[in-house]
Coordinates of C-alpha atoms and ligand atoms in Angstrom, one line a residue:
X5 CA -35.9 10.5 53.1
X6 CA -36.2 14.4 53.3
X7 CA -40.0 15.2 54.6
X8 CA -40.3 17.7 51.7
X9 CA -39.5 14.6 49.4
X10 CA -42.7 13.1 50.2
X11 CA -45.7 14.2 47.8
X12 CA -49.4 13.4 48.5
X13 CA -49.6 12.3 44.8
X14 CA -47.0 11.8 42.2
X15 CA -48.4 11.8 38.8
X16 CA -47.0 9.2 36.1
X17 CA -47.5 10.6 32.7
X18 CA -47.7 14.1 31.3
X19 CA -50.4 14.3 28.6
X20 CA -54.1 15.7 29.1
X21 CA -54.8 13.3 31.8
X22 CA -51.7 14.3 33.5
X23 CA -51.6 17.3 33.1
X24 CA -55.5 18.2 34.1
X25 CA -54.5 15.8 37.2
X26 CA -51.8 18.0 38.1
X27 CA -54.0 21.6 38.1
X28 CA -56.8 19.6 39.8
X29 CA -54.6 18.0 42.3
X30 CA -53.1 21.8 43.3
X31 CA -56.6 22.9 43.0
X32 CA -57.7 20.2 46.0
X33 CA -54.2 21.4 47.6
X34 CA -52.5 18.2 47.5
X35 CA -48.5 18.1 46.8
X36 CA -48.0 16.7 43.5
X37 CA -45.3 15.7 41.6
X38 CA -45.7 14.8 37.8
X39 CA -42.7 12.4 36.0
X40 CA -42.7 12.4 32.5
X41 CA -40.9 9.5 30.3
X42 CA -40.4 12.4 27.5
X43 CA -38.7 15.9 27.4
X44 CA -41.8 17.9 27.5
X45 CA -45.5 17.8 28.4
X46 CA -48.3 16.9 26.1
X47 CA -48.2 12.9 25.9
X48 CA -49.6 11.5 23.0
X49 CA -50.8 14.6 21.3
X50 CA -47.9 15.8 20.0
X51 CA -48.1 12.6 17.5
X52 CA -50.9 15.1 16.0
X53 CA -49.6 18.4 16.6
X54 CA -50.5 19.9 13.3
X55 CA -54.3 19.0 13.4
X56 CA -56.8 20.7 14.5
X57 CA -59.0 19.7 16.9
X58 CA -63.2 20.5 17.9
X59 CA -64.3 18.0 20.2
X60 CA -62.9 19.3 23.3
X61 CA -65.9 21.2 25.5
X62 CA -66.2 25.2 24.8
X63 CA -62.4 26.0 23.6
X64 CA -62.9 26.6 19.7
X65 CA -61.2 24.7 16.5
X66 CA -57.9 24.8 18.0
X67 CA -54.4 23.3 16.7
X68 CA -53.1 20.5 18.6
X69 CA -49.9 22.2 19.8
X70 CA -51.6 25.5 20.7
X71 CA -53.7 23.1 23.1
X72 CA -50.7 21.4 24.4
X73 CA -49.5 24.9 25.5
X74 CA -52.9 25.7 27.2
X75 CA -53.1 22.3 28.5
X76 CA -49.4 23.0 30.2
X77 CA -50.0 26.0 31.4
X78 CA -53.2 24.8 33.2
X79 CA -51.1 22.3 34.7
X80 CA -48.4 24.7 36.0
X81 CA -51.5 26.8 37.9
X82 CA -49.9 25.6 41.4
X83 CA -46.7 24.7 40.6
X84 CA -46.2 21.0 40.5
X85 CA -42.6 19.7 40.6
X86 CA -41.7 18.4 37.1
X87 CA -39.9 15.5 36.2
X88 CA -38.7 14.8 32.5
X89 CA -37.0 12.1 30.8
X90 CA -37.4 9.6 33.4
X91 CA -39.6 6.4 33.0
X92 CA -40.9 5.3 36.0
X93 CA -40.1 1.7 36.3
X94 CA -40.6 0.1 39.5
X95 CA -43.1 0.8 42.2
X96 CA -42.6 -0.5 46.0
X97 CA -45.1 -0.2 49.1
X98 CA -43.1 1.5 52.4
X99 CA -44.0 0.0 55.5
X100 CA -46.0 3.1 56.7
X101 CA -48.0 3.1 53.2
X102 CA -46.2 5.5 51.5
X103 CA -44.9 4.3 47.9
X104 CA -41.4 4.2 46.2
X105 CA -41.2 4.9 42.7
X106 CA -38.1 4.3 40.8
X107 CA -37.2 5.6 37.8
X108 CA -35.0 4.1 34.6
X109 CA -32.4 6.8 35.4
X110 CA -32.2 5.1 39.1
X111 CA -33.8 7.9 40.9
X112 CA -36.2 7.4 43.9
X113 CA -39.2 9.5 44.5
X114 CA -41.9 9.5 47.3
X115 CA -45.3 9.2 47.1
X116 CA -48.6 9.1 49.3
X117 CA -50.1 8.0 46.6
X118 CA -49.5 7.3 42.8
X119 CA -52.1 8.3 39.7
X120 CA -51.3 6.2 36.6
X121 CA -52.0 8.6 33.7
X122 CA -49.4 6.6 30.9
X123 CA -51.5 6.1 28.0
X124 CA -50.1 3.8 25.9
X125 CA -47.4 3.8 27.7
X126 CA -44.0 4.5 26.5
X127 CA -44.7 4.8 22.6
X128 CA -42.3 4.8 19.7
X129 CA -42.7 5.4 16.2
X130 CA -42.8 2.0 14.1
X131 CA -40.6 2.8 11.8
X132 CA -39.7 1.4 8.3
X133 CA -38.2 -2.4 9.1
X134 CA -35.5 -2.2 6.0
X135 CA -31.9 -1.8 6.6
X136 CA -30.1 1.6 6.2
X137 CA -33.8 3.0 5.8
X138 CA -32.8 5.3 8.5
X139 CA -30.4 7.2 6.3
X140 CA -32.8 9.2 4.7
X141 CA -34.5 10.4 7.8
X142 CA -33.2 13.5 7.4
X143 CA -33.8 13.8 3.3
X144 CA -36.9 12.8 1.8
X145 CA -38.1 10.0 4.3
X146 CA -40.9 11.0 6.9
X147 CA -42.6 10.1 9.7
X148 CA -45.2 12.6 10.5
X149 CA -46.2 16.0 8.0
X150 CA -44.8 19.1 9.6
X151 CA -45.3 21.0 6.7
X152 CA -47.9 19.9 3.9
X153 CA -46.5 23.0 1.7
X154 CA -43.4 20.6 1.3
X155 CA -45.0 18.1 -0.5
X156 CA -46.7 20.7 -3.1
X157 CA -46.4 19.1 -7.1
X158 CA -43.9 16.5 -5.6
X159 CA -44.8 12.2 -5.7
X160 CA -45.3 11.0 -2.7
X161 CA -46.0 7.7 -1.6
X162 CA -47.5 7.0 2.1
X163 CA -47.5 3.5 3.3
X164 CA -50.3 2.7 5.8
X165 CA -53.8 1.8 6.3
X166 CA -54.9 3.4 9.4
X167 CA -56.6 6.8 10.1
X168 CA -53.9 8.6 10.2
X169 CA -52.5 7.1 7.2
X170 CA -55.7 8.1 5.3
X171 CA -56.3 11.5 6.5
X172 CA -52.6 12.3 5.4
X173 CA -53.2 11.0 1.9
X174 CA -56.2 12.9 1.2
X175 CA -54.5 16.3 2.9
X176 CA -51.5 15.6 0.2
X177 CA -53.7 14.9 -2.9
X178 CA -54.9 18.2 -2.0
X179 CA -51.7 19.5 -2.7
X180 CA -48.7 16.7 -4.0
X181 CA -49.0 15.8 -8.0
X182 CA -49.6 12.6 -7.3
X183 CA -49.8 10.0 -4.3
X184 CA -49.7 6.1 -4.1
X185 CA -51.1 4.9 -1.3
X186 CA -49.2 1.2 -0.4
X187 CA -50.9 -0.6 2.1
X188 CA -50.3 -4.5 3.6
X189 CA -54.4 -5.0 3.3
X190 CA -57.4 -4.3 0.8
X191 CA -59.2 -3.0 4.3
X192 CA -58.3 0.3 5.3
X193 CA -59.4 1.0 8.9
X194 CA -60.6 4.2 8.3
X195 CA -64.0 5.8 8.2
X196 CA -65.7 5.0 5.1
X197 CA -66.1 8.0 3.4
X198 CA -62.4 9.4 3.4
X199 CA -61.6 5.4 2.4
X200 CA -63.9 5.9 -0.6
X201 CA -61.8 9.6 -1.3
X202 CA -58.3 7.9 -1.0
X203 CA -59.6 6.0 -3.6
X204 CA -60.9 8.6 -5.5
X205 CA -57.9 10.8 -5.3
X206 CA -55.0 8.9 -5.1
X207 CA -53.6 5.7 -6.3
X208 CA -54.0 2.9 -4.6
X209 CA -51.4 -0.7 -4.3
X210 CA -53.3 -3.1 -1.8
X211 CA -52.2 -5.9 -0.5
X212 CA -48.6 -4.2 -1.0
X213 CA -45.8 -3.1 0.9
X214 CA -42.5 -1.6 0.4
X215 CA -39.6 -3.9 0.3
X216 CA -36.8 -1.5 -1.5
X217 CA -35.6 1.9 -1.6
X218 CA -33.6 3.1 -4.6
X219 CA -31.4 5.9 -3.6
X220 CA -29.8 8.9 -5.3
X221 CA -27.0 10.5 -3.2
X222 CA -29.0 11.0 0.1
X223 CA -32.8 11.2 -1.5
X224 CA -34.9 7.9 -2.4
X225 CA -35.6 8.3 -6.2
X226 CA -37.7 5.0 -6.4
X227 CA -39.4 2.7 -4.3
X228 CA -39.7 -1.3 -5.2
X229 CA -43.4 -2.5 -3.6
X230 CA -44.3 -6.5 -3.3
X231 CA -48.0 -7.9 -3.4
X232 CA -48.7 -9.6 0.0
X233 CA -49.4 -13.1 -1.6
X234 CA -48.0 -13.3 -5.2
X235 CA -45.1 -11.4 -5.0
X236 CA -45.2 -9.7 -8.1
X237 CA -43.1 -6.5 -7.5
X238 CA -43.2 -2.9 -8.8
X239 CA -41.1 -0.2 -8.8
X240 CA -42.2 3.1 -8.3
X241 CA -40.5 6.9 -8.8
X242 CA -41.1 8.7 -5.9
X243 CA -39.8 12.4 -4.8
X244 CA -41.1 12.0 -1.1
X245 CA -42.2 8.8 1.2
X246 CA -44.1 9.1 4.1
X247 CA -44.4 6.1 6.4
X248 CA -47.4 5.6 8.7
X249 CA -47.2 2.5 10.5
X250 CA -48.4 3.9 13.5
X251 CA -46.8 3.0 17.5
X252 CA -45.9 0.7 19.8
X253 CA -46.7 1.7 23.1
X254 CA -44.2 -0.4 26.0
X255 CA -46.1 -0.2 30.0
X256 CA -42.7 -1.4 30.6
X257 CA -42.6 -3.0 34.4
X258 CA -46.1 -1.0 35.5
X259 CA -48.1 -4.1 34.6
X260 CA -46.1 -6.4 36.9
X261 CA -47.6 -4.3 40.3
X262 CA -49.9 -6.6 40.9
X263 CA -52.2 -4.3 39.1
X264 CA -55.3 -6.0 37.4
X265 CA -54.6 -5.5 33.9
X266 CA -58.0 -6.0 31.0
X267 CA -57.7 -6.5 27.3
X268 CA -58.1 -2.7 27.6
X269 CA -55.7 -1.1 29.9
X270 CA -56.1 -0.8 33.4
X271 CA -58.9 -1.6 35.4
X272 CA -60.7 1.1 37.7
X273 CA -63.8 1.3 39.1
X274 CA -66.3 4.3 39.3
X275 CA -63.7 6.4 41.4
X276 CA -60.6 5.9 39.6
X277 CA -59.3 3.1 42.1
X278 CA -57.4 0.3 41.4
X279 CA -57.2 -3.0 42.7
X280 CA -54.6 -1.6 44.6
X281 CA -55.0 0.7 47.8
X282 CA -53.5 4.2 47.0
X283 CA -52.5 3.5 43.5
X284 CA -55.3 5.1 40.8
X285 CA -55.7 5.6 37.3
X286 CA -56.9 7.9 34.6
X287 CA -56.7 8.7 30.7
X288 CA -55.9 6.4 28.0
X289 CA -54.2 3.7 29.5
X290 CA -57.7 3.0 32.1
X291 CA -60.3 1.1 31.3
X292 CA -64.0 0.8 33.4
X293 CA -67.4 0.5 31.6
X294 CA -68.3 4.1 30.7
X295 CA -64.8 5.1 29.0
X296 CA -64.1 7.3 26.6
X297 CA -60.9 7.9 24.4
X298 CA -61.0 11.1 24.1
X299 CA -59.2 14.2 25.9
X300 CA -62.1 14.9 27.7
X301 CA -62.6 11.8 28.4
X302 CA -59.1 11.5 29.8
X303 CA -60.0 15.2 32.3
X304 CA -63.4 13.3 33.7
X305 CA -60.7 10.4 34.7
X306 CA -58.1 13.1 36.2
X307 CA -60.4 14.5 38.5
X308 CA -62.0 11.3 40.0
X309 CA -58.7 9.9 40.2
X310 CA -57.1 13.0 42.1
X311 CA -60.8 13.8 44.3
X312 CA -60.4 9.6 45.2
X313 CA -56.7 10.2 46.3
X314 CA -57.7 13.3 48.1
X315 CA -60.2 11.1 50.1
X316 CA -57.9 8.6 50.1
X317 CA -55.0 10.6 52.2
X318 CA -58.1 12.5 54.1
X319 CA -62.0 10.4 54.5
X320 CA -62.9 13.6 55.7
X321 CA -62.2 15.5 52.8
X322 CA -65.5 16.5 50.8
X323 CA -66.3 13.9 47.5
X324 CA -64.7 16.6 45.1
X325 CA -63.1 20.3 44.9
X326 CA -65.2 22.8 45.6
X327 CA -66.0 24.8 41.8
X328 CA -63.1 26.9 40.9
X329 CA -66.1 29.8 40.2
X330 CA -66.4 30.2 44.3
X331 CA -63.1 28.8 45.4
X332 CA -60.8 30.8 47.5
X333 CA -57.5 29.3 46.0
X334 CA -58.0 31.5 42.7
X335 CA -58.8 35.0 44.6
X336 CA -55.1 35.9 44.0
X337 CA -55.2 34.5 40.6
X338 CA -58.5 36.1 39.2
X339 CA -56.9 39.9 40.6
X340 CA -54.0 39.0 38.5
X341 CA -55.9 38.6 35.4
X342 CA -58.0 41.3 35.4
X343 CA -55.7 44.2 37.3
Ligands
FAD427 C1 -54.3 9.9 15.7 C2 -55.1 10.3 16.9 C3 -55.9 11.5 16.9 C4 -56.7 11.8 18.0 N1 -57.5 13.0 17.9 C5 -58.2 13.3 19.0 C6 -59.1 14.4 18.9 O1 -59.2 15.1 17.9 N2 -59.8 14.8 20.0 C7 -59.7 14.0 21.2 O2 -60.4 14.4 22.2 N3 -58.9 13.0 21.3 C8 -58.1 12.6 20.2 N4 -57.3 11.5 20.3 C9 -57.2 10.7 21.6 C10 -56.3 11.5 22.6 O3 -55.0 11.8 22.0 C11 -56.1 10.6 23.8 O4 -57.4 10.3 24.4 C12 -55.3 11.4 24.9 O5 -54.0 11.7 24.4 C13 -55.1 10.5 26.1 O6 -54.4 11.2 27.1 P1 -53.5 10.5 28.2 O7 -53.0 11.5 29.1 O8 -54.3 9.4 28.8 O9 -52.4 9.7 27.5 P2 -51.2 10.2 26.5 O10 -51.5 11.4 25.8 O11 -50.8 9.0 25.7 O12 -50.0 10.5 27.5 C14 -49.4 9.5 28.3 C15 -48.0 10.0 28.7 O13 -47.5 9.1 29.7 C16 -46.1 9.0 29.5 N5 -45.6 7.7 30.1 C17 -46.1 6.5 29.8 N6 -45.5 5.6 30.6 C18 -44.7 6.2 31.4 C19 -43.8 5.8 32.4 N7 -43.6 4.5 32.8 N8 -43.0 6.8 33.1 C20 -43.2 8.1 32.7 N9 -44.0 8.6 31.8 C21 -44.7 7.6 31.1 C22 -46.0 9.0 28.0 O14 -44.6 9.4 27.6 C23 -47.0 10.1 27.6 O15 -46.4 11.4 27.5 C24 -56.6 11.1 19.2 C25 -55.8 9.9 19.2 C26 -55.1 9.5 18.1 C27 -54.3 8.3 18.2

């Protein structure tokens, strides 16, 4: 191995945990390195690009994917290397400490140190479980609402019961003719009031779920449901379906690193740490007693996870960075904004 190879901390993961961990990480001056499963930065929220989002401290309503783009460029501050499309699969401890990560495309790359920020791991859509469903991907079959203008005076049907699912419905009541909500349950897990809107505004087929699609050329034209227990079928005309069945999220081979692993994710402790020296965690896929699910949840995790690493490489090193109001590093960086 090349010197320059090694990093003080390679990141695993590239949503907001990852990301804040790599600007906080260059911020404390450690050499980090951030590998990515996807093509792109922004982890689990570009699932929810379209919405818009207010609970993240002092940055106004925003839309999901303008936040991505501030998120990544915070990230890129002090220049992390990037790795995309490669899902890091196996881990191995070097003799002198350092780690080995090895990635599904059979590359190696060296660490001092390793921050887990995977979420929910590797996710993927769960898609519509009937065959040749996949034909009309690219007609009149969706998984997620770019565009709610699409839908306007059209029947749609959306198939799910979650939040998602039921935020969706009442957005397109708002603007489809009509829309038949088909879900497996008579619970929705959803908060109650927009449950008790769905079934204001829409029509609503519980226990059901879709067994058939009629097509037309390329488009579905009608949809056949079943009733969980009785059977009894229905078919239904339809212009648009929209299927919300939520992810499946894959850790892959990280949960066999001897890792202690809770019905929640990951344990860590108060700094970050794992159970295993040098190896720390942070975001969604961590869980300790005071953790919260929520992007800024997932920067409180970054920064104790990259100050603990920091400590980690050097005991000397103070507890955290120093503020980024009195810190040296952005001298250069502040004259560039303002001259
Ligand atoms: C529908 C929905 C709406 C939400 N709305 C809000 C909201 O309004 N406000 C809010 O604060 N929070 C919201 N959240 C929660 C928020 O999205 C999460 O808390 C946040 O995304 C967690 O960030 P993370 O970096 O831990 O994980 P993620 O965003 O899941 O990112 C993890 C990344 O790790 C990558 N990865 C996983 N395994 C590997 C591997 N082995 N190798 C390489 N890469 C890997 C994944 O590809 C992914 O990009 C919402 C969540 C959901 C489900």
């Amino acid at each position: 191995m090349n010197k320059d190879e090694l990093y003080d901390v390679t990141i695993i993961g590239g949503g907001p945990a990852g990301m804040y961990a790599a600007f906080y990480g260059g911020m404390r001056n450690m050499k980090i390195k951030l590998i990515e499963g996807a093509g792109e930065l922004g982890g689990f929220l570009h699932t929810y690009s379209e919405k818009t989002i207010w609970d993240v401290g002092g940055i106004p309503p925003i839309r999901c994917d303008k936040l991505i783009s501030w998120l990544a460029g915070q990230a890129l501050t002090f220049e992390p290397t990037l790795v995309f499309n490669q899902r890091v699969d196996d881990l191995q401890r070097q003799a002198d400490g350092t780690f080995i990560l090895r990635t599904n495309t059979g590359q190696q790359h060296y660490t001092r140190t390793v921050i887990i920020a995977a979420g929910r791991g590797i996710t993927e859509l769960q898609k519509l479980d009937i065959e040749g469903a996949d034909r009309y991907e690219l007609t009149n079959l969706y998984y997620t609402v770019q565009d709610l203008s699409s839908f306007r005076n059209k029947h749609v049907l959306i198939s799910g019961g979650g939040n998602s699912a039921v935020d969706w419905a009442l957005e397109l009541a708002e603007v489809a003719e009509r829309v038949t909500v088909v879900h497996r349950s008579t619970e929705f897990r959803a908060m109650e009031r927009n449950v008790a809107s769905i079934h204001e505004l829409t029509n609503i087929r519980t226990p059901y779920q879709i067994i058939q699609l009629h097509g037309q050329g390329e488009q579905i034209h009608q949809v056949t449901i079943a009733h969980m227990t009785n059977n009894v079928t229905e078919r239904l005309d339809v212009d648009a379906v929209i299927i919300n069945h939520g992810y499946s999220g894959n850790y892959g081979s990280l949960l066999n690193w001897g890792l202690r692993i809770g019905e929640s994710g990951l344990i860590v402790n108060e700094q970050a740490e794992t159970n295993v020296a040098g190896i720390f965690g942070a975001g969604d896929c961590v869980t300790h007693k005071s953790k919260v699910r929520l992007i800024a949840g997932a920067f409180n995790d970054a920064a104790l996870a990259i100050n603990s690493a920091k400590r980690y490489l050097d005991p000397e090193a103070p507890g955290m960075a120093y503020v980024s109001s009195h810190n040296e590093r952005f001298r250069e960086l502040n004259k560039k904004l303002y001259n």
